[in-house]
Short mmCIF file of C-alpha atoms in Angstrom, two decimals:
data_model
loop_
_atom_site.label_atom_id
_atom_site.label_comp_id
_atom_site.label_asym_id
_atom_site.label_seq_id
_atom_site.Cartn_x
_atom_site.Cartn_y
_atom_site.Cartn_z
CA MET A 283 91.24 110.76 79.68
CA GLY A 284 89.77 108.20 77.96
CA VAL A 285 87.38 105.27 77.97
CA PHE A 286 88.52 103.01 80.91
CA LEU A 287 92.53 104.80 81.06
CA TYR A 288 93.66 106.10 84.62
CA ARG A 289 96.60 107.50 85.90
CA VAL A 290 98.54 106.29 88.73
CA VAL A 291 100.40 108.67 90.41
CA THR A 292 103.66 107.49 92.78
CA TYR A 293 105.68 109.78 95.18
CA SER A 294 108.81 108.37 96.47
CA LEU A 295 109.71 110.11 99.46
CA ASN A 296 113.53 109.26 100.95
CA ASP A 297 116.05 111.92 102.25
CA GLY A 298 114.29 114.98 101.55
CA GLN A 299 113.63 114.54 97.75
CA ILE A 300 110.90 113.64 96.18
CA ASN A 301 110.79 111.42 92.96
CA THR A 302 107.33 111.79 91.18
CA THR A 303 106.60 109.45 88.49
CA ILE A 304 103.39 108.83 86.42
CA ALA A 305 101.86 105.99 84.14
CA LYS A 306 98.75 105.09 82.45
CA TYR A 307 96.80 101.92 83.37
CA ARG A 308 94.37 100.16 80.76
CA VAL A 309 93.03 96.66 81.15
CA GLY A 310 95.75 95.64 83.68
CA LYS A 311 99.02 97.18 81.76
CA LEU A 312 100.72 100.42 83.06
CA LYS A 313 102.70 102.48 80.44
CA ILE A 314 105.43 104.59 82.28
CA LYS A 315 104.74 108.02 81.01
CA ASN A 316 106.65 110.05 82.71
CA TYR A 317 109.47 110.85 85.62
CA TYR A 318 110.56 113.83 87.62
CA PRO A 319 112.60 114.21 90.55
CA GLN A 320 110.73 116.54 91.54
CA PHE A 321 107.13 116.90 92.57
CA VAL A 322 104.75 117.64 90.49
CA LEU A 323 101.18 117.72 91.48
CA ALA A 324 98.63 114.59 90.18
CA ASP A 325 94.43 115.38 88.90
CA PRO A 326 91.88 114.62 91.08
CA GLU A 327 91.11 111.77 89.44
CA ASP A 328 94.77 109.60 89.61
CA ILE A 329 95.05 107.16 92.01
CA THR A 330 97.83 108.70 94.19
CA VAL A 331 100.44 106.74 95.84
CA ILE A 332 103.21 107.20 98.24
CA ASN A 333 105.88 105.02 100.45
CA ILE A 334 106.06 105.58 104.14
CA PRO A 335 109.23 104.86 106.19
CA TRP A 336 109.08 102.54 109.03
CA ASP A 337 110.45 104.81 111.95
CA ILE A 338 106.29 105.68 111.93
CA VAL A 339 105.16 102.13 110.88
CA GLN A 340 103.97 99.44 113.95
CA MET A 341 103.19 95.91 113.03
CA THR A 342 101.96 93.32 115.33
CA PHE A 343 100.40 89.54 113.88
CA LEU A 344 96.55 89.49 115.34
CA GLU A 345 93.64 86.71 115.57
CA LEU A 346 90.69 88.38 114.53
CA PRO A 347 86.84 87.12 114.10
CA PRO A 348 85.93 86.21 110.75
CA THR A 349 84.39 89.27 108.85
CA LYS A 350 83.40 89.39 105.05
CA LYS A 351 84.18 92.96 104.73
CA GLU A 352 86.91 94.85 104.75
CA ARG A 353 86.35 97.35 107.19
CA ASP A 354 84.97 95.69 109.56
CA ARG A 355 88.18 93.27 109.92
CA ILE A 356 89.93 96.90 110.23
CA ARG A 357 87.81 97.91 112.48
CA ALA A 358 88.45 95.27 114.81
CA ALA A 359 91.69 95.55 114.25
CA GLU A 360 92.05 99.02 115.64
CA LEU A 361 89.90 97.80 118.64
CA GLU A 362 92.58 95.61 119.64
CA ILE A 363 95.47 97.49 118.79
CA ARG A 364 94.11 100.43 121.21
CA ARG A 365 93.52 97.70 123.74
CA ILE A 366 96.93 96.43 123.29
CA TYR A 367 98.73 99.03 123.37
CA ASN A 368 96.61 101.79 125.21
CA LEU A 369 96.40 103.82 122.10
CA SER A 370 93.81 106.49 122.06
CA GLU A 371 95.19 109.03 118.62
CA ASP A 372 93.72 108.84 115.43
CA LEU A 373 95.33 105.46 114.07
CA VAL A 374 95.71 104.65 110.19
CA VAL A 375 95.52 100.67 110.11
CA SER A 376 96.29 97.65 106.99
CA CYS A 377 95.43 94.10 107.46
CA VAL A 378 97.17 91.20 105.75
CA PRO A 379 96.22 87.92 105.58
CA SER A 380 98.78 85.56 107.71
CA ALA A 381 99.59 81.76 108.25
CA PHE A 382 97.46 80.52 110.81
CA GLY A 383 94.71 82.53 110.91
CA LYS A 384 96.61 85.29 111.90
CA CYS A 385 96.26 88.29 110.28
CA LEU A 386 99.72 90.79 109.83
CA VAL A 387 98.37 94.19 110.79
CA PHE A 388 100.26 97.00 110.48
CA PHE A 389 99.25 100.98 112.02
CA LEU A 390 100.35 104.54 112.25
CA LYS A 391 99.62 107.08 114.28
CA LYS A 392 97.55 109.67 111.99
CA SER A 393 99.23 113.07 113.51
CA ASP A 394 102.97 110.57 112.67
CA PHE A 395 101.38 110.34 108.72
CA PHE A 396 100.11 113.98 108.75
CA ARG A 397 103.44 115.24 109.78
CA PHE A 398 105.86 112.82 108.20
CA LEU A 399 103.71 114.75 104.95
CA SER A 400 103.94 117.64 105.68
CA SER A 401 107.37 117.22 105.87
CA TYR A 402 107.61 116.64 102.15
CA ASN A 403 104.97 119.44 101.72
CA ILE A 404 102.07 117.51 100.43
CA ASP A 405 99.14 118.80 101.73
CA PHE A 406 96.98 116.03 99.89
CA ILE A 407 96.26 112.63 101.53
CA PRO A 408 97.09 109.94 99.10
CA ASP A 409 94.95 107.23 97.94
CA VAL A 410 97.62 104.33 99.24
CA ALA A 411 100.66 104.53 101.01
CA TYR A 412 102.49 102.29 101.25
CA PRO A 413 106.03 100.70 103.68
CA ASN A 414 109.46 100.94 102.37
CA ILE A 415 110.96 96.82 101.60
CA LEU A 416 107.08 95.63 101.30
CA ALA A 417 106.90 97.57 97.94
CA GLU A 418 109.89 95.80 96.70
CA LEU A 419 108.31 92.65 97.30
CA LEU A 420 105.28 93.54 94.96
CA ILE A 421 106.92 93.11 92.30
CA VAL A 422 108.92 89.87 93.46
CA LYS A 423 107.78 86.08 92.62
CA LYS A 424 106.59 84.75 95.57
CA LEU A 425 107.85 80.97 96.19
CA PRO A 426 106.43 78.16 97.56
CA GLY A 427 107.64 76.91 101.12
CA ARG A 428 109.40 78.82 103.47
CA TRP A 429 111.58 81.72 101.93
CA VAL A 430 113.89 84.35 103.47
CA TYR A 431 113.57 87.23 101.16
CA ILE A 432 116.51 89.97 101.77
CA VAL A 433 115.69 93.56 99.95
CA LEU A 434 118.35 95.51 99.69
CA SER A 435 116.98 98.77 98.58
CA GLU A 436 118.40 102.62 97.83
CA HIS A 437 117.77 104.17 101.09
CA THR A 438 116.07 101.53 103.71
CA SER A 439 116.72 97.67 103.42
CA GLY A 440 115.08 94.73 105.12
CA ILE A 441 114.25 91.05 105.99
CA VAL A 442 111.05 89.34 105.10
CA ILE A 443 110.54 85.69 106.06
CA MET A 444 107.47 83.94 104.32
CA ASN A 445 105.45 80.91 104.06
CA GLY A 446 104.35 81.27 100.20
CA GLU A 447 102.22 84.80 100.21
CA HIS A 448 101.86 84.75 103.91
CA ILE A 449 104.60 87.20 105.23
CA LEU A 450 105.77 85.30 108.89
CA ASN A 451 108.15 88.02 110.22
CA VAL A 452 109.82 91.90 108.56
CA ARG A 453 112.80 93.10 110.29
CA MET A 454 115.01 95.74 109.18
CA VAL A 455 118.92 95.98 108.28
CA ASP A 456 121.04 98.46 108.74
CA LEU A 457 122.95 98.83 105.23
CA SER A 458 121.96 100.75 102.08
CA LEU A 459 122.42 100.77 98.25
CA ASN A 460 123.27 104.11 99.05
CA GLU A 461 125.70 103.97 100.97
CA ILE A 462 127.76 101.61 99.43
CA ASN A 463 127.40 103.82 96.10
CA HIS A 464 128.72 106.47 98.10
CA ILE A 465 131.92 104.41 98.51
CA VAL A 466 131.89 103.58 94.96
CA LYS A 467 131.49 107.16 94.04
CA GLU A 468 134.17 108.50 95.98
CA GLU A 469 136.56 106.35 93.94
CA THR A 470 135.51 106.65 90.23
CA GLY A 471 133.58 110.02 90.60
CA PHE A 472 130.25 108.20 89.40
CA GLU A 473 127.46 106.56 90.63
CA ILE A 474 127.25 102.88 91.00
CA PHE A 475 124.03 102.79 88.47
CA GLU A 476 125.67 105.47 86.14
CA ILE A 477 128.21 103.18 85.78
CA GLU A 478 125.81 100.22 84.92
CA ASN A 479 124.30 101.82 82.39
CA SER A 480 127.23 103.28 80.63
CA GLY A 481 128.62 100.35 78.99
CA ASN A 482 131.78 101.39 80.21
CA GLU A 483 133.93 98.07 80.64
CA GLU A 484 136.87 99.67 81.93
CA LEU A 485 134.49 102.09 85.32
CA ILE A 486 132.39 98.51 85.56
CA GLY A 487 135.66 96.47 86.27
CA GLN A 488 136.90 99.30 88.87
CA ALA A 489 133.45 99.62 90.15
CA LYS A 490 133.59 95.25 90.79
CA LYS A 491 136.61 95.52 92.35
CA ILE A 492 135.25 98.43 94.51
CA VAL A 493 132.18 96.60 95.46
CA ASP A 494 133.99 93.15 95.48
CA SER A 495 136.67 94.38 98.69
CA ILE A 496 133.87 95.33 100.88
CA THR A 497 131.50 91.88 99.99
CA TYR A 498 132.48 90.52 103.05
CA ASP A 499 131.55 93.36 105.24
CA ILE A 500 128.39 93.41 103.46
CA LEU A 501 127.49 89.47 103.93
CA GLY A 502 128.65 89.54 107.42
CA ILE A 503 125.26 92.40 108.33
CA ILE A 504 122.85 90.18 105.80
CA GLY A 505 123.96 86.88 106.98
CA ARG A 506 123.94 87.54 111.04
CA GLU A 507 120.92 89.56 110.31
CA VAL A 508 119.36 86.37 108.62
CA ILE A 509 119.38 84.38 111.64
CA ILE A 510 118.18 86.76 114.06
CA SER A 511 115.45 87.17 111.51
CA ILE A 512 115.00 83.75 111.68
CA ASN A 513 114.86 82.86 114.98
CA THR A 514 112.70 86.26 116.31
CA THR A 515 109.89 85.00 113.61
CA GLU A 516 107.44 83.97 116.49
CA GLN A 517 103.89 82.91 114.09
CA GLU A 518 106.43 79.69 113.28
CA LYS A 519 109.65 78.65 115.53
CA LEU A 520 111.90 78.11 112.55
CA SER A 521 115.89 77.27 112.32
CA ILE A 522 117.93 78.42 109.27
CA GLU A 523 117.54 74.18 108.37
CA MET A 524 113.91 74.72 107.88
CA ILE A 525 114.38 77.72 105.14
CA ASP A 526 113.90 76.52 101.61
CA GLY A 527 115.97 79.40 100.21
CA ILE A 528 117.01 82.87 100.57
CA SER A 529 116.26 85.28 97.73
CA LEU A 530 118.23 88.13 96.99
CA VAL A 531 116.04 91.53 95.78
CA CYS A 532 118.61 93.95 94.58
CA ARG A 533 118.68 96.14 91.56
CA SER A 534 122.52 96.95 91.07
CA SER A 535 123.56 94.13 89.42
CA ILE A 536 127.75 94.79 90.03
CA ILE A 537 126.53 94.54 94.29
CA LYS A 538 123.81 91.42 93.31
CA GLU A 539 126.61 89.67 91.56
CA ALA A 540 129.28 90.41 94.35
CA ILE A 541 126.80 89.02 96.48
CA LEU A 542 125.84 85.69 94.81
CA SER A 543 129.37 84.54 94.12
CA THR A 544 131.25 84.88 97.50
CA GLU A 545 131.52 82.28 100.02
CA SER A 546 129.19 82.86 102.80
CA ASP A 547 127.11 80.81 105.24
CA ILE A 548 124.08 81.56 103.69
CA LYS A 549 125.47 80.77 100.01
CA SER A 550 123.76 77.22 99.68
CA LYS A 551 120.50 79.11 100.26
CA LEU A 552 120.93 82.03 97.94
CA SER A 553 119.81 82.99 95.03
CA GLU A 554 118.87 86.28 93.50
CA ALA A 555 114.83 86.86 92.84
CA ILE A 556 112.81 86.48 90.17
CA LEU A 557 111.37 89.58 88.93
CA THR A 558 107.72 89.83 87.51
CA VAL A 559 108.19 93.13 85.90
CA LEU A 560 111.35 94.63 83.76
CA PRO A 561 113.99 96.79 85.95
CA HIS A 562 113.55 100.29 84.78
CA PRO A 563 117.18 101.99 84.58
CA GLN A 564 115.96 105.08 85.89
CA LEU A 565 113.24 104.03 88.73
CA SER A 566 114.21 101.31 91.58
CA LEU A 567 112.63 98.46 92.51
CA ALA A 568 110.60 100.61 95.23
CA ASP A 569 109.11 102.77 92.46
CA LEU A 570 107.83 99.99 90.60
CA GLY A 571 106.77 98.36 93.24
CA LEU A 572 104.44 101.52 94.19
CA LEU A 573 103.05 102.18 90.56
CA TYR A 574 102.20 97.91 90.80
CA ARG A 575 100.62 99.00 94.32
CA GLY A 576 98.74 102.52 92.79
CA GLY A 577 97.32 99.90 89.18
CA LEU A 578 96.04 97.39 91.92
CA GLU A 579 93.46 99.68 92.95
CA LEU A 580 92.27 99.71 89.91
CA GLY A 581 92.41 95.86 88.75
CA LYS A 582 94.51 93.55 88.06
CA VAL A 583 98.58 94.45 87.27
CA LYS A 584 99.58 92.28 84.11
CA SER A 585 102.59 94.46 82.77
CA ILE A 586 104.41 97.08 83.17
CA THR A 587 105.98 98.77 80.48
CA TRP A 588 108.02 101.99 78.94
#
């Protein structure tokens, strides 16, 4: 493999499909080497990362005793989860520092985790399992103050409310880019990302008209979910007036442009998310986020290139 040269291999598992991305890591830099729309077995020394769906993940905020070691914090969180939820099954637990001295704790049953892996015929335990939505946020610049991050992704979308670097709330949204893409493809015969990458002005104009015709419906869903997310944030009682801004995380330039330019109740606070890495024409933002998370297992991640 070479001195100080490692590989990160990510598996994006969605709707029965597996996409594999391989990148080499060296002194803080990830360089994408290969992308496959199928499963490719990693080498034993590779860092492996998969995404996990929210339907098997639970989250809660806990006030934990101060500990120096991460494993002690996770053990304390696991004991508290077992007590609160009366669970006896083996669990997978992860802790993220949150605001007001609490930890955001993610947990899932090991039986659900292994069942999920088995459904994709994966017979090894990855080094990292990371939830959708939060993967995309890894490559988004976090802004100071209270911000709402709207993540519109291919398979799963969600809203994350943050105070600086601290997560205050996470809510799934029943909307995906694939649903919008399906409408575009029915009308044009091409997927929206194919159209955006083609440079064909006629097709791009056609896709824009289709997306414009449903933008008010999209904004209706998003606006409602933003308000619900704000009102159900328990860590800090919030209102829309207390929110410093709303950041839109979206891979599609056509959809992003339509949402940002259309009048809505949230338009005055809405802006495009600032990505810390350049988008890749083949990879989703979630794919890039999983690569970033794998790189963190080896050290800092300064850049992702190809």
